[in-house]
Coordinates of C-alpha atoms and ligand atoms in Angstrom, one line a residue:
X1 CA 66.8 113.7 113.0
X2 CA 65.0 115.9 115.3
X3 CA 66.1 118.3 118.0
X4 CA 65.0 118.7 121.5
X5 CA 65.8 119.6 124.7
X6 CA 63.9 117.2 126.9
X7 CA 62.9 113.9 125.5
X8 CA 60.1 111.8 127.5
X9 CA 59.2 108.3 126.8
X10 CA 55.4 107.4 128.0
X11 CA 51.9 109.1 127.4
X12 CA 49.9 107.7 130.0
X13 CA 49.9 109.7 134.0
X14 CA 53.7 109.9 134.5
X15 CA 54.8 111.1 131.0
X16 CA 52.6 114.4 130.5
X17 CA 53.0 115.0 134.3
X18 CA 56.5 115.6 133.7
X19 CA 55.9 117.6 130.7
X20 CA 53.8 120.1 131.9
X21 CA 55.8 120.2 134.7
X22 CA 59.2 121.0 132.8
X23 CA 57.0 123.8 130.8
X24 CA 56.4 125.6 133.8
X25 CA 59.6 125.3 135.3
X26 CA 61.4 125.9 131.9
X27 CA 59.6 128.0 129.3
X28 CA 62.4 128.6 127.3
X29 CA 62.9 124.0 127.0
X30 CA 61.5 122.3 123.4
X31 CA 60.0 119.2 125.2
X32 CA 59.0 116.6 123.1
X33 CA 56.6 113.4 124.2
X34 CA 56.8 110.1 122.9
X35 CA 54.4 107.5 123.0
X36 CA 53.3 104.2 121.7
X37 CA 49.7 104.3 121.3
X38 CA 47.7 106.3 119.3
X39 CA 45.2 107.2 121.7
X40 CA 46.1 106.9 125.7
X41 CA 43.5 105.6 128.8
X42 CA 42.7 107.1 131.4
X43 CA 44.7 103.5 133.3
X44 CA 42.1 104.1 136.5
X45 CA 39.2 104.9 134.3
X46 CA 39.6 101.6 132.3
X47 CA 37.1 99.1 134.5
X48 CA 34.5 101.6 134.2
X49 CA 34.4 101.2 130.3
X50 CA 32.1 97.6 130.9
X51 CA 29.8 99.8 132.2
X52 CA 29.6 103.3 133.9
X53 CA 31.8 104.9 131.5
X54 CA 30.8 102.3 128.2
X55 CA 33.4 102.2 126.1
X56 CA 37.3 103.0 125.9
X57 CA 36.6 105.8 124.0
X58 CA 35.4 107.6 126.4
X59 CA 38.1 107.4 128.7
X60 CA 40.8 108.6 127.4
X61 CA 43.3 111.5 127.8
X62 CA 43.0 114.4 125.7
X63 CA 46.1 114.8 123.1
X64 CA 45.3 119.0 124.3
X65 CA 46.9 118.5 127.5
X66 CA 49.9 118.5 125.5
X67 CA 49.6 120.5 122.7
X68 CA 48.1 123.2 126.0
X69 CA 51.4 123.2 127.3
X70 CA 53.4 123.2 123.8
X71 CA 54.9 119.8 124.5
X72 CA 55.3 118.2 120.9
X73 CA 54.0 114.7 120.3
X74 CA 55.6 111.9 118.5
X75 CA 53.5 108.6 118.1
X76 CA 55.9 105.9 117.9
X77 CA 57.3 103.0 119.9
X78 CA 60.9 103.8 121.2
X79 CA 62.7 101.1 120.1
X80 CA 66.8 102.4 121.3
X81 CA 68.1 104.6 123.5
X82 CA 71.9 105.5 122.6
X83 CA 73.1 107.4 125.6
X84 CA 76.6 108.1 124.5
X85 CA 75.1 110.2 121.1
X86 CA 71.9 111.1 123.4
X87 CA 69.5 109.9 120.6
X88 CA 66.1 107.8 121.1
X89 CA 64.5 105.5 117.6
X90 CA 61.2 104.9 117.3
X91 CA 59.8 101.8 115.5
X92 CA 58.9 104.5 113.2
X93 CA 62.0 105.7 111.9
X94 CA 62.1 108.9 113.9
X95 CA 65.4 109.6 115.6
X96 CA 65.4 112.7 118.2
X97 CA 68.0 113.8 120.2
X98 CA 68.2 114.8 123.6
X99 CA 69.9 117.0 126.2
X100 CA 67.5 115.2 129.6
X101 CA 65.4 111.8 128.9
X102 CA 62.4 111.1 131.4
X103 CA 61.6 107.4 131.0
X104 CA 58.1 107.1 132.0
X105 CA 58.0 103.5 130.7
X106 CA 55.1 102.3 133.2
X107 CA 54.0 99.2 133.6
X108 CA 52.7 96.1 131.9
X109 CA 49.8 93.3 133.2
X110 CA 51.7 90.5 135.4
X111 CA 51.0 87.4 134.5
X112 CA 51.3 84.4 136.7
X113 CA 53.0 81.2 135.6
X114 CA 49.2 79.5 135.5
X115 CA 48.5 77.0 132.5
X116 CA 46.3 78.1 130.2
X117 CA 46.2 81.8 130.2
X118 CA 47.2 82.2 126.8
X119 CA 43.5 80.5 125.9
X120 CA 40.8 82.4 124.0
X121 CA 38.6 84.8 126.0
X122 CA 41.3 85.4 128.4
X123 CA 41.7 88.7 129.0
X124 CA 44.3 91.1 131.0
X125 CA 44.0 94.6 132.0
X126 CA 46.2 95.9 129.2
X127 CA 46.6 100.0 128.9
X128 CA 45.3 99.2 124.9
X129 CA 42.0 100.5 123.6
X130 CA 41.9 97.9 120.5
X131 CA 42.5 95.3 123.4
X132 CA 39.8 96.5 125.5
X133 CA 37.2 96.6 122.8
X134 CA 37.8 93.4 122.0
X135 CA 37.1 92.4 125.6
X136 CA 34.1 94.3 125.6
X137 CA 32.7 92.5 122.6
X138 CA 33.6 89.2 124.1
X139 CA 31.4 90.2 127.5
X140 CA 28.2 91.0 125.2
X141 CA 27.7 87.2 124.8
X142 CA 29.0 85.5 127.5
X143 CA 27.2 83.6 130.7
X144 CA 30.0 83.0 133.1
X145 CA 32.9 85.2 134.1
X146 CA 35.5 84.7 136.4
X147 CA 38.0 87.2 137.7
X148 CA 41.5 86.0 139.0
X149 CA 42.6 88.6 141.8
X150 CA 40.5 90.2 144.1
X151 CA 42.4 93.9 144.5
X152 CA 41.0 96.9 143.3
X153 CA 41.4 96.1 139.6
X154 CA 39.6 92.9 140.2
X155 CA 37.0 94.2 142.6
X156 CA 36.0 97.1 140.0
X157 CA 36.2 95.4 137.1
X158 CA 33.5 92.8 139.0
X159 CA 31.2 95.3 140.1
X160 CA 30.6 96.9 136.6
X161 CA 30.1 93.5 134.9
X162 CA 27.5 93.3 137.9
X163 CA 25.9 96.9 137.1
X164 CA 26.4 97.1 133.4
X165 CA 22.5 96.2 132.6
X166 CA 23.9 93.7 129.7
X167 CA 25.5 91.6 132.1
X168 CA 22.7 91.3 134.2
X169 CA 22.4 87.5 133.6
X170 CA 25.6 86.6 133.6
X171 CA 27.3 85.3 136.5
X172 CA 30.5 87.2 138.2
X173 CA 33.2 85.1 139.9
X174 CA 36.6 87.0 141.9
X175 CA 38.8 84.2 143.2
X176 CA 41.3 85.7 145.6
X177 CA 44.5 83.9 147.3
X178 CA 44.1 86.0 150.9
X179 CA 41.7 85.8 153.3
X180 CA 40.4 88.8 151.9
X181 CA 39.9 90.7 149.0
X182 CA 41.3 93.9 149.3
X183 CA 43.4 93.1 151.7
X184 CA 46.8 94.6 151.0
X185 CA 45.0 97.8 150.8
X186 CA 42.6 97.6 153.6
X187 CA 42.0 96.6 157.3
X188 CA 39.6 93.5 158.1
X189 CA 36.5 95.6 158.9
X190 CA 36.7 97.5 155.5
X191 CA 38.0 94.6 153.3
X192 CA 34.2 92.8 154.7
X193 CA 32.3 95.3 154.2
X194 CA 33.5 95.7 150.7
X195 CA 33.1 92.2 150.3
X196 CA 29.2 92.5 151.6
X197 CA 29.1 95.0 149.0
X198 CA 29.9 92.7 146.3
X199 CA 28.0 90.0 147.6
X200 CA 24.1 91.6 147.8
X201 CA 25.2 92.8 144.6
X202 CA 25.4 89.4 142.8
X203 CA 29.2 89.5 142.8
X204 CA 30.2 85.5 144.1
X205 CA 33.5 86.1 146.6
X206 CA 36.0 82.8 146.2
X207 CA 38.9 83.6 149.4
X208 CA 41.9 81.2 150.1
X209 CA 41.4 80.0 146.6
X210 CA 44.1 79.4 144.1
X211 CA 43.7 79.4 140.3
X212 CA 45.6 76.1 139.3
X213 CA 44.4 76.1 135.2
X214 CA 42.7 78.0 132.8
X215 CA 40.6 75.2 131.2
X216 CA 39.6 74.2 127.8
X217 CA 40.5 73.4 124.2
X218 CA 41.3 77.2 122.1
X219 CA 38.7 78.9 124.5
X220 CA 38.8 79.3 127.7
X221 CA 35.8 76.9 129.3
X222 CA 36.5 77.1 133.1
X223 CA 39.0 77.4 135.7
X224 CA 40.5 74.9 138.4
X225 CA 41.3 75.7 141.7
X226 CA 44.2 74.2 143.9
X227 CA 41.0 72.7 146.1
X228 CA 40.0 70.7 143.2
X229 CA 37.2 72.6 142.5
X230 CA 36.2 73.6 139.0
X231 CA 34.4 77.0 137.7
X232 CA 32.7 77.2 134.9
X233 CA 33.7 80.2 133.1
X234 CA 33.6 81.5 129.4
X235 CA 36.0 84.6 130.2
X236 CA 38.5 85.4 132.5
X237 CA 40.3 88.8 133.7
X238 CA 43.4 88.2 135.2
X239 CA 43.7 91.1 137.6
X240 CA 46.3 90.1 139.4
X241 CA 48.7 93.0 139.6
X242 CA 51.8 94.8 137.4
X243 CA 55.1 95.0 136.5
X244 CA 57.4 97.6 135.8
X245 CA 58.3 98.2 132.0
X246 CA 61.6 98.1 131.7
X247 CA 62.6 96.6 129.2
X248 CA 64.0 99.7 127.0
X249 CA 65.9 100.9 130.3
X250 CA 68.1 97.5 130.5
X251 CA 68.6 97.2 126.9
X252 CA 69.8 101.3 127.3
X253 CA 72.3 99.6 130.4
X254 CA 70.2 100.9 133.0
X255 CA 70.5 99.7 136.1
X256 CA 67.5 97.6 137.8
X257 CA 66.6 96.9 141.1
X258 CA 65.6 94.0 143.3
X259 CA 61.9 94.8 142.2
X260 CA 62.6 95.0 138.8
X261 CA 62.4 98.6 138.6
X262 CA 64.9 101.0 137.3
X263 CA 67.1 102.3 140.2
X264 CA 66.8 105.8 141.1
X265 CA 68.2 108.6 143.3
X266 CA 66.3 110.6 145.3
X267 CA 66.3 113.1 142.9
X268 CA 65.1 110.8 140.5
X269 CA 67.6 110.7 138.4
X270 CA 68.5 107.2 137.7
X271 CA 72.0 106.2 139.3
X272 CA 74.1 105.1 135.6
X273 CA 73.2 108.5 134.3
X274 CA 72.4 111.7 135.2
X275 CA 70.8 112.9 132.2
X276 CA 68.2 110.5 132.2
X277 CA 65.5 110.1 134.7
X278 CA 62.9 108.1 135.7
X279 CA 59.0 108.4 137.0
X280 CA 56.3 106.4 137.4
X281 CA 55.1 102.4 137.7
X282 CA 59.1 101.8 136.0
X283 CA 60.5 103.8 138.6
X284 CA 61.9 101.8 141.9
X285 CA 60.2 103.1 144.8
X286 CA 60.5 103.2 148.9
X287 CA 58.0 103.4 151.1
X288 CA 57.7 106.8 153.1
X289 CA 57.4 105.1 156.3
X290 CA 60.1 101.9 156.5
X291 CA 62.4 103.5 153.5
X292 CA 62.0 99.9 152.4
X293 CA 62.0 99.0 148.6
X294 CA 57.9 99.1 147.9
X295 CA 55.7 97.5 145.6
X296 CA 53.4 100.4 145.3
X297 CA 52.1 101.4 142.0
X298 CA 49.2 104.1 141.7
X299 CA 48.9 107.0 139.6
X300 CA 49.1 109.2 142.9
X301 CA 52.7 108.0 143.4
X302 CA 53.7 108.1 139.5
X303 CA 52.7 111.9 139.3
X304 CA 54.2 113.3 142.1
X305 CA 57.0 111.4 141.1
X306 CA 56.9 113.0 137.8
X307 CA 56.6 116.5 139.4
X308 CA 59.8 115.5 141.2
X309 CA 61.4 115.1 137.4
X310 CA 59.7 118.1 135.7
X311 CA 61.3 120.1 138.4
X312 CA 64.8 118.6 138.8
X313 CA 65.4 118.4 135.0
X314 CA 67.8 121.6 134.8
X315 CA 68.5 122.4 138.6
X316 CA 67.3 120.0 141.9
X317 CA 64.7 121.5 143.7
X318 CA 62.8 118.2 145.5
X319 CA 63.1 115.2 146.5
X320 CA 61.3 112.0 146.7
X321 CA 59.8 111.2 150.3
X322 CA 59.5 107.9 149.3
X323 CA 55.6 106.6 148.9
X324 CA 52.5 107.1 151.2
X325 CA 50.4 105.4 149.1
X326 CA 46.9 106.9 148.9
X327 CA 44.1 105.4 147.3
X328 CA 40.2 105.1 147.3
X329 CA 37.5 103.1 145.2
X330 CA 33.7 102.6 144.8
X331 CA 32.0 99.2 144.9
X332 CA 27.9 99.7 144.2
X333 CA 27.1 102.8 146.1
X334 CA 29.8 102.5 149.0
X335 CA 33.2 104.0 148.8
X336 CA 36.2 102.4 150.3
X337 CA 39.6 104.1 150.8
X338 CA 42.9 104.5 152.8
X339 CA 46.1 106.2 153.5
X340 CA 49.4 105.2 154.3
X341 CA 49.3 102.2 156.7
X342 CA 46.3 100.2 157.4
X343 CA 46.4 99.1 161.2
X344 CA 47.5 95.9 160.2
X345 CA 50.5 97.1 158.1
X346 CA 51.9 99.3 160.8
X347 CA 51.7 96.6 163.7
X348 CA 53.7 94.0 161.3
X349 CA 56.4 97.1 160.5
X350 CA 57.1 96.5 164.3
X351 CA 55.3 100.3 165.5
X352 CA 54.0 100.9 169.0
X353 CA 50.3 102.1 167.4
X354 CA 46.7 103.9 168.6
X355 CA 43.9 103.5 166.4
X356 CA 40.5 105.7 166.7
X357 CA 37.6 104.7 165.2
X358 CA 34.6 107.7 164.9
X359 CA 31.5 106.9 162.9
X360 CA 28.7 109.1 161.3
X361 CA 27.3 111.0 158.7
X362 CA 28.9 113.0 156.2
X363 CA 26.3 116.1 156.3
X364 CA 25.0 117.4 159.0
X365 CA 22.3 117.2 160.3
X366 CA 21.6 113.4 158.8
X367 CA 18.5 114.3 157.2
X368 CA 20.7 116.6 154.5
X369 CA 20.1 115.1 151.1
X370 CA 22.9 113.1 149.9
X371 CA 24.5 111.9 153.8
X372 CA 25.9 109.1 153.9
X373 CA 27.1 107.2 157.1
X374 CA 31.4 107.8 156.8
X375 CA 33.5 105.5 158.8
X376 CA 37.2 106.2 159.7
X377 CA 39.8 104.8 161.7
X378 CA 42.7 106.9 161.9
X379 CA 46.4 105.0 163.0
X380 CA 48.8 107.1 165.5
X381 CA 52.0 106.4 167.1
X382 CA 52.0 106.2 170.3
X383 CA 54.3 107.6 171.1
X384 CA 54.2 111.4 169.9
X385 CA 50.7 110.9 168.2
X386 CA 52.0 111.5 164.7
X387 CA 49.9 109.8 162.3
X388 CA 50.8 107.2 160.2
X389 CA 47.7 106.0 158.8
X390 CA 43.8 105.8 158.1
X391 CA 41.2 103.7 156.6
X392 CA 37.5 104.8 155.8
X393 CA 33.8 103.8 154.0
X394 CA 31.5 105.8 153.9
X395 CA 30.0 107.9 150.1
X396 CA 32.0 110.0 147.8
X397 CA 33.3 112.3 150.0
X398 CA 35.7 109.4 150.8
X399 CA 38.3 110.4 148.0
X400 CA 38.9 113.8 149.7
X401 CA 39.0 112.6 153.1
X402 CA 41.6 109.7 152.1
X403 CA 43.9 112.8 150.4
X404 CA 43.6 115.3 153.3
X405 CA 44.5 112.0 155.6
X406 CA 47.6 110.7 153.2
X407 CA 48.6 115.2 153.2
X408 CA 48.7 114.7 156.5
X409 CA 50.7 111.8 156.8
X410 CA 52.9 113.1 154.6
X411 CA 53.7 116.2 156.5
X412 CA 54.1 114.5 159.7
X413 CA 51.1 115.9 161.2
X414 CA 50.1 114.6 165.1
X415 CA 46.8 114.1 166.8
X416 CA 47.2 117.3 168.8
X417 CA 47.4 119.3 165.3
X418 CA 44.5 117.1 163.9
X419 CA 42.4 118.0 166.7
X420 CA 42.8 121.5 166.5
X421 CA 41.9 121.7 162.5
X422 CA 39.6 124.5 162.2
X423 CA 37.3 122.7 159.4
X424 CA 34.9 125.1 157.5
X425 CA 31.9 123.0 157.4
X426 CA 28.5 123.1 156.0
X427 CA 25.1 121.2 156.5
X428 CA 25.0 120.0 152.5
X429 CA 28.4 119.7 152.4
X430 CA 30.3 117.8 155.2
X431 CA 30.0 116.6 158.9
X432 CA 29.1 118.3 161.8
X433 CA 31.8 120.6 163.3
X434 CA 31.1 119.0 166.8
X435 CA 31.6 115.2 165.8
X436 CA 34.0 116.1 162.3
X437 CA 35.2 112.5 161.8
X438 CA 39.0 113.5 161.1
X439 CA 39.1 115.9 164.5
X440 CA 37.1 113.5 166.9
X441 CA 39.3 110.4 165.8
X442 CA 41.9 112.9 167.1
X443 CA 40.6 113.2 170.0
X444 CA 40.1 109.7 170.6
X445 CA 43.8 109.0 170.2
X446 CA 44.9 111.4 172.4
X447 CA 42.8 110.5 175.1
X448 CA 43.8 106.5 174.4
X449 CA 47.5 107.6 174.2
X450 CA 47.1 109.5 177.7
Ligands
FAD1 C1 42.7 99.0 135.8 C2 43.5 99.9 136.6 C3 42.9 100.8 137.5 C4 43.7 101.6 138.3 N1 43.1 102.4 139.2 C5 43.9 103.3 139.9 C6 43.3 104.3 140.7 O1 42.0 104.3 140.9 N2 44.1 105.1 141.4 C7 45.4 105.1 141.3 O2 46.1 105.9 141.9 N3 46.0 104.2 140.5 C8 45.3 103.3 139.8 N4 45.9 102.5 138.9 C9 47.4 102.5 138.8 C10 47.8 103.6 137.8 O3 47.0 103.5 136.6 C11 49.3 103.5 137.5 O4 50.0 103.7 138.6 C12 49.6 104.7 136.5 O5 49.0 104.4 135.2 C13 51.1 104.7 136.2 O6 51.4 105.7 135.3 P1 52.7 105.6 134.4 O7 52.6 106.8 133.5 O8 53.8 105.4 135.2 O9 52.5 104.2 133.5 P2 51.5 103.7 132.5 O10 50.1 104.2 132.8 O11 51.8 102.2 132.4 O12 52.0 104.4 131.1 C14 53.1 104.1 130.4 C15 53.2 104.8 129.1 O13 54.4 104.6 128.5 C16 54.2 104.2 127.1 N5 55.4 103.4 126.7 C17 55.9 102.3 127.3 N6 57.0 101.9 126.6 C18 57.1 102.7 125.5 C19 58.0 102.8 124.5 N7 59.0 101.9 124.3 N8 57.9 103.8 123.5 C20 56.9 104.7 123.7 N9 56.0 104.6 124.7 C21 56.1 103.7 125.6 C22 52.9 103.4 127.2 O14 52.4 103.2 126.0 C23 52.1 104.4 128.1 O15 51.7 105.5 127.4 C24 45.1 101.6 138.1 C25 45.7 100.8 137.2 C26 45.0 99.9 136.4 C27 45.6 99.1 135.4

């Protein structure tokens, strides 16, 4: 048996998050991380292997941002927690005890009760680099793919298939059950301009379509939709979303919520026990704006939330705010992101809403190299302005704008402060000062809220 202090379960985002937090809050604490695989994904990075990035083993996390922050690891599958004696197994005989556990379990591929998933060449977006490989090898050969779920995994995952140069005669299939692809994510405008995106670059759009079988004998051959219609396809990536893994929590008698999530405080701590907490995709979550349970899962969240842990381990110093959800993605050469509620969202959660919509380029003036024409739409409440959401395209500077937007969000900033942000701008670096996307959509709402 081996000794430590403070005991976390998971390698991926969540997991070392904590870690290094707990190091800097508590030198003087022997942390120990333990995790299944030998080798852990970057989990965003992973559609990028099929072709920007090319292969798993190049996106993965280095082992140094633990050994950095003398956080010891142990390879191994946790197979029991005992909470009474405070001990975790491993799979590998290894038996550590602990004085705090962080479970930072994540989360696993959900699958949906469609026949025929389990056929050959049928592939899920596992967190597994021998599975992934495997995949890869499979897409060398093949003519026909189709993806199931059109959300960012699935989107991604379509356009490198469609840029990786091997795949160039090979044809790339999202079918999506909305209207839209992108849609829980995105308002109208963005979700079909992604979609317009995928299309000129050979990506084939399926909307309103249900997958009703995986066909074929041992390998997969094609899929059926609900319409009747039948795809030809000779692999398939189900990308249709996760689950929280939790399976080591309720066999420890943890307690679950309605999303299948292990229960937590605000603290994080989870409500049996307040020596173990949890962080991450297996945490339960609430949105920051209804303090509804949410379904949210993106390594933005997990990391604060594991920040939340490293710091509360011996003493509470934050709580959870609940989840803004902040996110942003790249199909071809157009960058898509958003922050907090889409318009959409916030009119169905019943709020009295502005929306401003500014357009332009991201340099100034246009000719700059690199510009690139941004679009944002920023969502107010009427009410005292306070924003409560935005949605852009535009180039890379998207990413940044989304967090500065979801910051704001998050610190209940109002169109009066937005549009009195004193932006340090430059001509090969960002907008004009005089038409600054984030300060003029400010504007715009106030003068609609007058
Ligand atoms: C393809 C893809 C793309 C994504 N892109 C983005 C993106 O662009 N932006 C974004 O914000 N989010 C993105 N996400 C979501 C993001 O990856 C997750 O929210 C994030 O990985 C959650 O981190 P986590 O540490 O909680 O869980 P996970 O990443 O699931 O990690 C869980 C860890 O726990 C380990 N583990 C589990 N059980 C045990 C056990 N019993 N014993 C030992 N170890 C165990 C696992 O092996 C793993 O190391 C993406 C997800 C996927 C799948």
């Amino acid at each position: 048996m081996t000794e430590a202090d403070v005991v976390i379960i998971g390698g991926s985002a969540a997991g070392p998050t904590a870690g290094i937090s707990c190091r800097r809050r508590y030198p003087e604490k022997k942390v120990t991380l333990v995790r299944k695989e030998e080798k852990v994904l970057v989990p965003c990075g992973i559609p990028y292997i099929v072709g920007t990035v090319g292969s798993p083993e190049k996106n993965l996390i280095p082992d140094t941002l633990l050994s950095n922050n003398d956080i010891e690891l142990v390879k191994g599958e946790v197979v029991a927690i005992d909470r009474e004696k405070k001990l975790v197994s491993t799979d590998g005989g290894d038996v550590i005890s602990y004085d705090k556990l962080v479970l930072a379990t994540g989360s696993l591929p959900l699958e949906l009760p469609i026949p025929g998933l389990d056929k050959e060449n049928v592939f899920f977006v596992k967190k597994d680099v021998d599975y992934l490989q495997g995949m890869m090898g499979t897409l060398e050969s093949v003519k026909d793919v189709v993806i199931i779920g059109g959300g960012f995994i699935g989107v991604e995952f379509a356009d490198e298939c469609r840029k990786h140069r091997h795949y160039e005669d090979c044809s790339v299939t999202i079918v999506e059950l909305l209207p839209f692809c992108l849609e829980l994510a995105l308002d109208e405008e963005f979700c079909q301009e992604a979609e317009a995106v995928l299309t000129e670059n050979g990506v084939k759009v399926l909307k309103n379509k249900k997958v009703e079988a995986v066909l074929g004998n041992n390998k997969v051959s094609g899929v059926k939709l609900a319409s009747g219609e039948e795809l030809k396809a000779d692999v398939v990536i189900v990308g249709v979303g996760a689950r929280p893994n939790t399976e080591l929590a309720s066999k420890a008698g943890l307690e679950l919520g309605p999303t299948k999530a292990i229960k937590v405080d605000r603290y994080m701590r989870t409500l049996a026990d307040d020596s173990v907490f949890a962080c991450g995709d297996c945490a339960e979550k609430t949105s920051f704006f209804s303090g509804k349970l949410s379904r949210l899962m993106l390594a933005s969240i997990a990391t604060a939330e594991a920040r939340i842990v490293g710091a509360n381990l011996y003493g509470t110093c934050y709580h959870n705010c609940g989840a803004v959800g902040v996110f942003s993605t790249k199909i071809g050469e157009r960058a898509f992101g958003c922050a907090g509620l889409s318009e959409s969202a916030a009119i169905k959660d019943g709020l009295n809403i502005v929306t401003a919509k500014v357009a332009g380029p991201d340099r100034h003036p246009s000719s700059m190299p690199g510009a690139t024409d941004v679009k944002l739409k920023l969502v107010f409440c009427k009410e005292k302005g306070l924003l409560v959401g935005g949605g852009a395209s535009g180039g890379s500077s998207i990413g940044e704008l989304m967090n500065v937007v979801g910051a704001c969000i998050q610190h209940s900033v109002t169109a009066y402060d937005i549009a009195l942000f004193q932006m340090g701008t430059h001509p090969a670096l960002t907008a004009s000062p005089i038409p600054y996307h984030l300060v003029n959509a400010a504007e715009l709402a106030i003068k609609a809220m007058r």
